[in-house]
Amino acid sequence: MPGLEPDWVSAAATAIAGVATVMAAFTAFLAYRLQRALVESRQQLLKGDHLFKNIQSLIIIFANIHATAKQDWSPDRTAKLRSLSEEVRYIETVIKSLNPDIGTKVEEWLSSTDRHGDSIPKVVDCILGGAGAIIGDKYDNFLYSKASELREILDEIFK
């Protein structure tokens, strides 16, 4: 090719190769960021799924507490109530590790008292499980109100 200097052709090719290298590096960087975002999104979805399953477990355990509390007194009933109470505390710990904000709400739900000074541990462990009381209107209403509060926490997860 007459009129083209080989040095200019070489310089142009080198410049184009440099631009291509920069573009390849930039593309690789963007691909890395996208991959990290996908991994983090997947982890968040899994964490949310585990949180939801543990809240469901808490609801089921609490329903079992309520059903067991309506049974006639027996040593098995007392043992089952204590076991269910321990499960509630364990699930609370798991929920705290998955989502500290929701975990704090569950902890408050568990330990908060009503106007009579009753809390879940007091009613389930001491009165129903320890003293062997049979559920009456007072404790039935208490457990229903706590179940309602638990549904509000579940609604909070979906927000």
JSON list of C-alpha atoms in Angstrom, two decimals:
[
{"chain": "A", "resi": 1, "resn": "MET", "atom": "CA", "xyz": [0.00, 0.00, 0.00]},
{"chain": "A", "resi": 2, "resn": "PRO", "atom": "CA", "xyz": [1.64, 3.11, -1.11]},
{"chain": "A", "resi": 3, "resn": "GLY", "atom": "CA", "xyz": [1.27, 6.16, 1.06]},
{"chain": "A", "resi": 4, "resn": "LEU", "atom": "CA", "xyz": [0.80, 4.39, 4.38]},
{"chain": "A", "resi": 5, "resn": "GLU", "atom": "CA", "xyz": [3.70, 4.36, 6.67]},
{"chain": "A", "resi": 6, "resn": "PRO", "atom": "CA", "xyz": [4.25, 1.00, 8.37]},
{"chain": "A", "resi": 7, "resn": "ASP", "atom": "CA", "xyz": [4.98, 2.81, 11.63]},
{"chain": "A", "resi": 8, "resn": "TRP", "atom": "CA", "xyz": [1.57, 4.52, 11.55]},
{"chain": "A", "resi": 9, "resn": "VAL", "atom": "CA", "xyz": [-0.21, 1.26, 10.81]},
{"chain": "A", "resi": 10, "resn": "SER", "atom": "CA", "xyz": [1.61, -0.39, 13.68]},
{"chain": "A", "resi": 11, "resn": "ALA", "atom": "CA", "xyz": [0.78, 2.51, 16.02]},
{"chain": "A", "resi": 12, "resn": "ALA", "atom": "CA", "xyz": [-2.89, 2.42, 15.00]},
{"chain": "A", "resi": 13, "resn": "ALA", "atom": "CA", "xyz": [-3.06, -1.35, 15.52]},
{"chain": "A", "resi": 14, "resn": "THR", "atom": "CA", "xyz": [-1.42, -0.98, 18.92]},
{"chain": "A", "resi": 15, "resn": "ALA", "atom": "CA", "xyz": [-3.91, 1.75, 19.88]},
{"chain": "A", "resi": 16, "resn": "ILE", "atom": "CA", "xyz": [-6.87, -0.36, 18.78]},
{"chain": "A", "resi": 17, "resn": "ALA", "atom": "CA", "xyz": [-5.49, -3.36, 20.68]},
{"chain": "A", "resi": 18, "resn": "GLY", "atom": "CA", "xyz": [-5.09, -1.15, 23.79]},
{"chain": "A", "resi": 19, "resn": "VAL", "atom": "CA", "xyz": [-8.68, 0.07, 23.55]},
{"chain": "A", "resi": 20, "resn": "ALA", "atom": "CA", "xyz": [-9.88, -3.52, 23.10]},
{"chain": "A", "resi": 21, "resn": "THR", "atom": "CA", "xyz": [-7.88, -4.59, 26.18]},
{"chain": "A", "resi": 22, "resn": "VAL", "atom": "CA", "xyz": [-9.39, -1.80, 28.26]},
{"chain": "A", "resi": 23, "resn": "MET", "atom": "CA", "xyz": [-12.89, -2.69, 27.03]},
{"chain": "A", "resi": 24, "resn": "ALA", "atom": "CA", "xyz": [-12.30, -6.39, 27.82]},
{"chain": "A", "resi": 25, "resn": "ALA", "atom": "CA", "xyz": [-11.11, -5.51, 31.33]},
{"chain": "A", "resi": 26, "resn": "PHE", "atom": "CA", "xyz": [-14.13, -3.23, 31.87]},
{"chain": "A", "resi": 27, "resn": "THR", "atom": "CA", "xyz": [-16.47, -5.97, 30.61]},
{"chain": "A", "resi": 28, "resn": "ALA", "atom": "CA", "xyz": [-14.82, -8.50, 32.93]},
{"chain": "A", "resi": 29, "resn": "PHE", "atom": "CA", "xyz": [-15.24, -6.08, 35.85]},
{"chain": "A", "resi": 30, "resn": "LEU", "atom": "CA", "xyz": [-18.94, -5.60, 35.06]},
{"chain": "A", "resi": 31, "resn": "ALA", "atom": "CA", "xyz": [-19.42, -9.37, 34.72]},
{"chain": "A", "resi": 32, "resn": "TYR", "atom": "CA", "xyz": [-17.78, -9.85, 38.14]},
{"chain": "A", "resi": 33, "resn": "ARG", "atom": "CA", "xyz": [-20.07, -7.24, 39.72]},
{"chain": "A", "resi": 34, "resn": "LEU", "atom": "CA", "xyz": [-23.13, -8.85, 38.13]},
{"chain": "A", "resi": 35, "resn": "GLN", "atom": "CA", "xyz": [-22.08, -12.26, 39.41]},
{"chain": "A", "resi": 36, "resn": "ARG", "atom": "CA", "xyz": [-21.60, -10.89, 42.95]},
{"chain": "A", "resi": 37, "resn": "ALA", "atom": "CA", "xyz": [-25.01, -9.20, 42.80]},
{"chain": "A", "resi": 38, "resn": "LEU", "atom": "CA", "xyz": [-26.62, -12.46, 41.68]},
{"chain": "A", "resi": 39, "resn": "VAL", "atom": "CA", "xyz": [-24.94, -14.38, 44.52]},
{"chain": "A", "resi": 40, "resn": "GLU", "atom": "CA", "xyz": [-26.02, -11.79, 47.09]},
{"chain": "A", "resi": 41, "resn": "SER", "atom": "CA", "xyz": [-29.59, -11.80, 45.72]},
{"chain": "A", "resi": 42, "resn": "ARG", "atom": "CA", "xyz": [-29.71, -15.58, 45.92]},
{"chain": "A", "resi": 43, "resn": "GLN", "atom": "CA", "xyz": [-28.40, -15.50, 49.49]},
{"chain": "A", "resi": 44, "resn": "GLN", "atom": "CA", "xyz": [-31.01, -12.90, 50.46]},
{"chain": "A", "resi": 45, "resn": "LEU", "atom": "CA", "xyz": [-33.77, -15.01, 48.91]},
{"chain": "A", "resi": 46, "resn": "LEU", "atom": "CA", "xyz": [-32.59, -18.11, 50.77]},
{"chain": "A", "resi": 47, "resn": "LYS", "atom": "CA", "xyz": [-32.32, -16.14, 54.00]},
{"chain": "A", "resi": 48, "resn": "GLY", "atom": "CA", "xyz": [-35.84, -14.77, 53.49]},
{"chain": "A", "resi": 49, "resn": "ASP", "atom": "CA", "xyz": [-37.13, -18.26, 52.75]},
{"chain": "A", "resi": 50, "resn": "HIS", "atom": "CA", "xyz": [-35.57, -19.62, 55.95]},
{"chain": "A", "resi": 51, "resn": "LEU", "atom": "CA", "xyz": [-36.96, -16.67, 57.91]},
{"chain": "A", "resi": 52, "resn": "PHE", "atom": "CA", "xyz": [-40.45, -17.32, 56.57]},
{"chain": "A", "resi": 53, "resn": "LYS", "atom": "CA", "xyz": [-40.21, -21.06, 57.34]},
{"chain": "A", "resi": 54, "resn": "ASN", "atom": "CA", "xyz": [-39.08, -20.34, 60.90]},
{"chain": "A", "resi": 55, "resn": "ILE", "atom": "CA", "xyz": [-41.92, -17.89, 61.47]},
{"chain": "A", "resi": 56, "resn": "GLN", "atom": "CA", "xyz": [-44.29, -20.56, 60.17]},
{"chain": "A", "resi": 57, "resn": "SER", "atom": "CA", "xyz": [-42.72, -23.03, 62.60]},
{"chain": "A", "resi": 58, "resn": "LEU", "atom": "CA", "xyz": [-43.21, -20.55, 65.42]},
{"chain": "A", "resi": 59, "resn": "ILE", "atom": "CA", "xyz": [-46.88, -20.18, 64.51]},
{"chain": "A", "resi": 60, "resn": "ILE", "atom": "CA", "xyz": [-47.32, -23.96, 64.44]},
{"chain": "A", "resi": 61, "resn": "ILE", "atom": "CA", "xyz": [-45.55, -24.40, 67.78]},
{"chain": "A", "resi": 62, "resn": "PHE", "atom": "CA", "xyz": [-47.65, -21.66, 69.32]},
{"chain": "A", "resi": 63, "resn": "ALA", "atom": "CA", "xyz": [-50.83, -23.33, 68.01]},
{"chain": "A", "resi": 64, "resn": "ASN", "atom": "CA", "xyz": [-49.62, -26.59, 69.57]},
{"chain": "A", "resi": 65, "resn": "ILE", "atom": "CA", "xyz": [-49.09, -24.78, 72.88]},
{"chain": "A", "resi": 66, "resn": "HIS", "atom": "CA", "xyz": [-52.64, -23.46, 72.74]},
{"chain": "A", "resi": 67, "resn": "ALA", "atom": "CA", "xyz": [-54.08, -26.88, 71.86]},
{"chain": "A", "resi": 68, "resn": "THR", "atom": "CA", "xyz": [-52.02, -28.65, 74.53]},
{"chain": "A", "resi": 69, "resn": "ALA", "atom": "CA", "xyz": [-53.05, -26.09, 77.16]},
{"chain": "A", "resi": 70, "resn": "LYS", "atom": "CA", "xyz": [-56.70, -27.02, 76.59]},
{"chain": "A", "resi": 71, "resn": "GLN", "atom": "CA", "xyz": [-56.08, -30.67, 77.48]},
{"chain": "A", "resi": 72, "resn": "ASP", "atom": "CA", "xyz": [-56.66, -32.06, 80.94]},
{"chain": "A", "resi": 73, "resn": "TRP", "atom": "CA", "xyz": [-53.67, -31.96, 83.26]},
{"chain": "A", "resi": 74, "resn": "SER", "atom": "CA", "xyz": [-51.19, -34.80, 83.07]},
{"chain": "A", "resi": 75, "resn": "PRO", "atom": "CA", "xyz": [-47.42, -35.17, 83.45]},
{"chain": "A", "resi": 76, "resn": "ASP", "atom": "CA", "xyz": [-47.19, -35.66, 79.68]},
{"chain": "A", "resi": 77, "resn": "ARG", "atom": "CA", "xyz": [-49.05, -32.39, 79.10]},
{"chain": "A", "resi": 78, "resn": "THR", "atom": "CA", "xyz": [-46.64, -30.56, 81.39]},
{"chain": "A", "resi": 79, "resn": "ALA", "atom": "CA", "xyz": [-43.62, -32.09, 79.65]},
{"chain": "A", "resi": 80, "resn": "LYS", "atom": "CA", "xyz": [-45.04, -31.26, 76.22]},
{"chain": "A", "resi": 81, "resn": "LEU", "atom": "CA", "xyz": [-45.71, -27.62, 77.21]},
{"chain": "A", "resi": 82, "resn": "ARG", "atom": "CA", "xyz": [-42.16, -27.25, 78.50]},
{"chain": "A", "resi": 83, "resn": "SER", "atom": "CA", "xyz": [-40.78, -28.84, 75.34]},
{"chain": "A", "resi": 84, "resn": "LEU", "atom": "CA", "xyz": [-42.85, -26.53, 73.13]},
{"chain": "A", "resi": 85, "resn": "SER", "atom": "CA", "xyz": [-41.71, -23.55, 75.18]},
{"chain": "A", "resi": 86, "resn": "GLU", "atom": "CA", "xyz": [-38.07, -24.53, 74.60]},
{"chain": "A", "resi": 87, "resn": "GLU", "atom": "CA", "xyz": [-38.79, -24.86, 70.87]},
{"chain": "A", "resi": 88, "resn": "VAL", "atom": "CA", "xyz": [-40.21, -21.32, 70.84]},
{"chain": "A", "resi": 89, "resn": "ARG", "atom": "CA", "xyz": [-37.02, -19.97, 72.43]},
{"chain": "A", "resi": 90, "resn": "TYR", "atom": "CA", "xyz": [-34.87, -21.91, 69.95]},
{"chain": "A", "resi": 91, "resn": "ILE", "atom": "CA", "xyz": [-36.87, -20.63, 66.95]},
{"chain": "A", "resi": 92, "resn": "GLU", "atom": "CA", "xyz": [-36.57, -17.10, 68.37]},
{"chain": "A", "resi": 93, "resn": "THR", "atom": "CA", "xyz": [-32.77, -17.47, 68.36]},
{"chain": "A", "resi": 94, "resn": "VAL", "atom": "CA", "xyz": [-32.78, -18.73, 64.78]},
{"chain": "A", "resi": 95, "resn": "ILE", "atom": "CA", "xyz": [-34.99, -15.86, 63.64]},
{"chain": "A", "resi": 96, "resn": "LYS", "atom": "CA", "xyz": [-32.68, -13.34, 65.35]},
{"chain": "A", "resi": 97, "resn": "SER", "atom": "CA", "xyz": [-29.72, -14.75, 63.42]},
{"chain": "A", "resi": 98, "resn": "LEU", "atom": "CA", "xyz": [-31.60, -14.57, 60.11]},
{"chain": "A", "resi": 99, "resn": "ASN", "atom": "CA", "xyz": [-33.07, -11.10, 60.59]},
{"chain": "A", "resi": 100, "resn": "PRO", "atom": "CA", "xyz": [-32.17, -9.08, 63.70]},
{"chain": "A", "resi": 101, "resn": "ASP", "atom": "CA", "xyz": [-35.08, -6.65, 63.23]},
{"chain": "A", "resi": 102, "resn": "ILE", "atom": "CA", "xyz": [-37.72, -9.37, 63.01]},
{"chain": "A", "resi": 103, "resn": "GLY", "atom": "CA", "xyz": [-35.87, -11.30, 65.73]},
{"chain": "A", "resi": 104, "resn": "THR", "atom": "CA", "xyz": [-36.19, -8.31, 68.05]},
{"chain": "A", "resi": 105, "resn": "LYS", "atom": "CA", "xyz": [-39.93, -8.16, 67.36]},
{"chain": "A", "resi": 106, "resn": "VAL", "atom": "CA", "xyz": [-40.26, -11.87, 68.10]},
{"chain": "A", "resi": 107, "resn": "GLU", "atom": "CA", "xyz": [-38.28, -11.40, 71.32]},
{"chain": "A", "resi": 108, "resn": "GLU", "atom": "CA", "xyz": [-40.56, -8.52, 72.34]},
{"chain": "A", "resi": 109, "resn": "TRP", "atom": "CA", "xyz": [-43.61, -10.62, 71.43]},
{"chain": "A", "resi": 110, "resn": "LEU", "atom": "CA", "xyz": [-42.31, -13.45, 73.60]},
{"chain": "A", "resi": 111, "resn": "SER", "atom": "CA", "xyz": [-41.37, -11.40, 76.64]},
{"chain": "A", "resi": 112, "resn": "SER", "atom": "CA", "xyz": [-43.88, -8.52, 76.57]},
{"chain": "A", "resi": 113, "resn": "THR", "atom": "CA", "xyz": [-46.53, -8.52, 79.25]},
{"chain": "A", "resi": 114, "resn": "ASP", "atom": "CA", "xyz": [-50.20, -7.74, 79.05]},
{"chain": "A", "resi": 115, "resn": "ARG", "atom": "CA", "xyz": [-52.06, -5.52, 81.53]},
{"chain": "A", "resi": 116, "resn": "HIS", "atom": "CA", "xyz": [-52.16, -8.41, 84.02]},
{"chain": "A", "resi": 117, "resn": "GLY", "atom": "CA", "xyz": [-48.39, -8.86, 83.88]},
{"chain": "A", "resi": 118, "resn": "ASP", "atom": "CA", "xyz": [-48.63, -12.10, 81.93]},
{"chain": "A", "resi": 119, "resn": "SER", "atom": "CA", "xyz": [-46.03, -13.02, 79.32]},
{"chain": "A", "resi": 120, "resn": "ILE", "atom": "CA", "xyz": [-45.69, -16.15, 77.23]},
{"chain": "A", "resi": 121, "resn": "PRO", "atom": "CA", "xyz": [-42.93, -17.68, 79.40]},
{"chain": "A", "resi": 122, "resn": "LYS", "atom": "CA", "xyz": [-44.89, -16.94, 82.56]},
{"chain": "A", "resi": 123, "resn": "VAL", "atom": "CA", "xyz": [-48.15, -18.37, 81.25]},
{"chain": "A", "resi": 124, "resn": "VAL", "atom": "CA", "xyz": [-46.73, -21.36, 79.38]},
{"chain": "A", "resi": 125, "resn": "ASP", "atom": "CA", "xyz": [-43.83, -22.37, 81.65]},
{"chain": "A", "resi": 126, "resn": "CYS", "atom": "CA", "xyz": [-45.09, -21.38, 85.08]},
{"chain": "A", "resi": 127, "resn": "ILE", "atom": "CA", "xyz": [-48.88, -21.32, 85.08]},
{"chain": "A", "resi": 128, "resn": "LEU", "atom": "CA", "xyz": [-49.84, -23.91, 82.46]},
{"chain": "A", "resi": 129, "resn": "GLY", "atom": "CA", "xyz": [-46.71, -26.06, 82.50]},
{"chain": "A", "resi": 130, "resn": "GLY", "atom": "CA", "xyz": [-45.46, -25.65, 86.05]},
{"chain": "A", "resi": 131, "resn": "ALA", "atom": "CA", "xyz": [-48.60, -25.22, 88.13]},
{"chain": "A", "resi": 132, "resn": "GLY", "atom": "CA", "xyz": [-50.64, -27.42, 85.80]},
{"chain": "A", "resi": 133, "resn": "ALA", "atom": "CA", "xyz": [-53.44, -24.93, 85.33]},
{"chain": "A", "resi": 134, "resn": "ILE", "atom": "CA", "xyz": [-56.06, -25.73, 82.73]},
{"chain": "A", "resi": 135, "resn": "ILE", "atom": "CA", "xyz": [-56.63, -22.99, 80.22]},
{"chain": "A", "resi": 136, "resn": "GLY", "atom": "CA", "xyz": [-59.51, -20.73, 81.10]},
{"chain": "A", "resi": 137, "resn": "ASP", "atom": "CA", "xyz": [-61.04, -17.73, 79.42]},
{"chain": "A", "resi": 138, "resn": "LYS", "atom": "CA", "xyz": [-58.29, -15.48, 80.77]},
{"chain": "A", "resi": 139, "resn": "TYR", "atom": "CA", "xyz": [-55.43, -17.52, 79.35]},
{"chain": "A", "resi": 140, "resn": "ASP", "atom": "CA", "xyz": [-57.38, -18.48, 76.25]},
{"chain": "A", "resi": 141, "resn": "ASN", "atom": "CA", "xyz": [-57.84, -14.78, 75.47]},
{"chain": "A", "resi": 142, "resn": "PHE", "atom": "CA", "xyz": [-54.19, -14.14, 76.33]},
{"chain": "A", "resi": 143, "resn": "LEU", "atom": "CA", "xyz": [-53.00, -16.81, 73.88]},
{"chain": "A", "resi": 144, "resn": "TYR", "atom": "CA", "xyz": [-55.37, -15.51, 71.18]},
{"chain": "A", "resi": 145, "resn": "SER", "atom": "CA", "xyz": [-54.02, -11.98, 71.62]},
{"chain": "A", "resi": 146, "resn": "LYS", "atom": "CA", "xyz": [-50.44, -13.28, 71.38]},
{"chain": "A", "resi": 147, "resn": "ALA", "atom": "CA", "xyz": [-51.38, -15.22, 68.23]},
{"chain": "A", "resi": 148, "resn": "SER", "atom": "CA", "xyz": [-52.73, -11.98, 66.76]},
{"chain": "A", "resi": 149, "resn": "GLU", "atom": "CA", "xyz": [-49.45, -10.21, 67.56]},
{"chain": "A", "resi": 150, "resn": "LEU", "atom": "CA", "xyz": [-47.56, -13.05, 65.91]},
{"chain": "A", "resi": 151, "resn": "ARG", "atom": "CA", "xyz": [-49.63, -12.62, 62.73]},
{"chain": "A", "resi": 152, "resn": "GLU", "atom": "CA", "xyz": [-48.65, -8.94, 62.72]},
{"chain": "A", "resi": 153, "resn": "ILE", "atom": "CA", "xyz": [-44.98, -9.97, 62.80]},
{"chain": "A", "resi": 154, "resn": "LEU", "atom": "CA", "xyz": [-45.63, -12.33, 59.89]},
{"chain": "A", "resi": 155, "resn": "ASP", "atom": "CA", "xyz": [-47.24, -9.45, 57.98]},
{"chain": "A", "resi": 156, "resn": "GLU", "atom": "CA", "xyz": [-44.11, -7.39, 58.70]},
{"chain": "A", "resi": 157, "resn": "ILE", "atom": "CA", "xyz": [-42.01, -9.97, 56.85]},
{"chain": "A", "resi": 158, "resn": "PHE", "atom": "CA", "xyz": [-44.06, -9.49, 53.70]},
{"chain": "A", "resi": 159, "resn": "LYS", "atom": "CA", "xyz": [-43.60, -5.72, 53.70]}
]
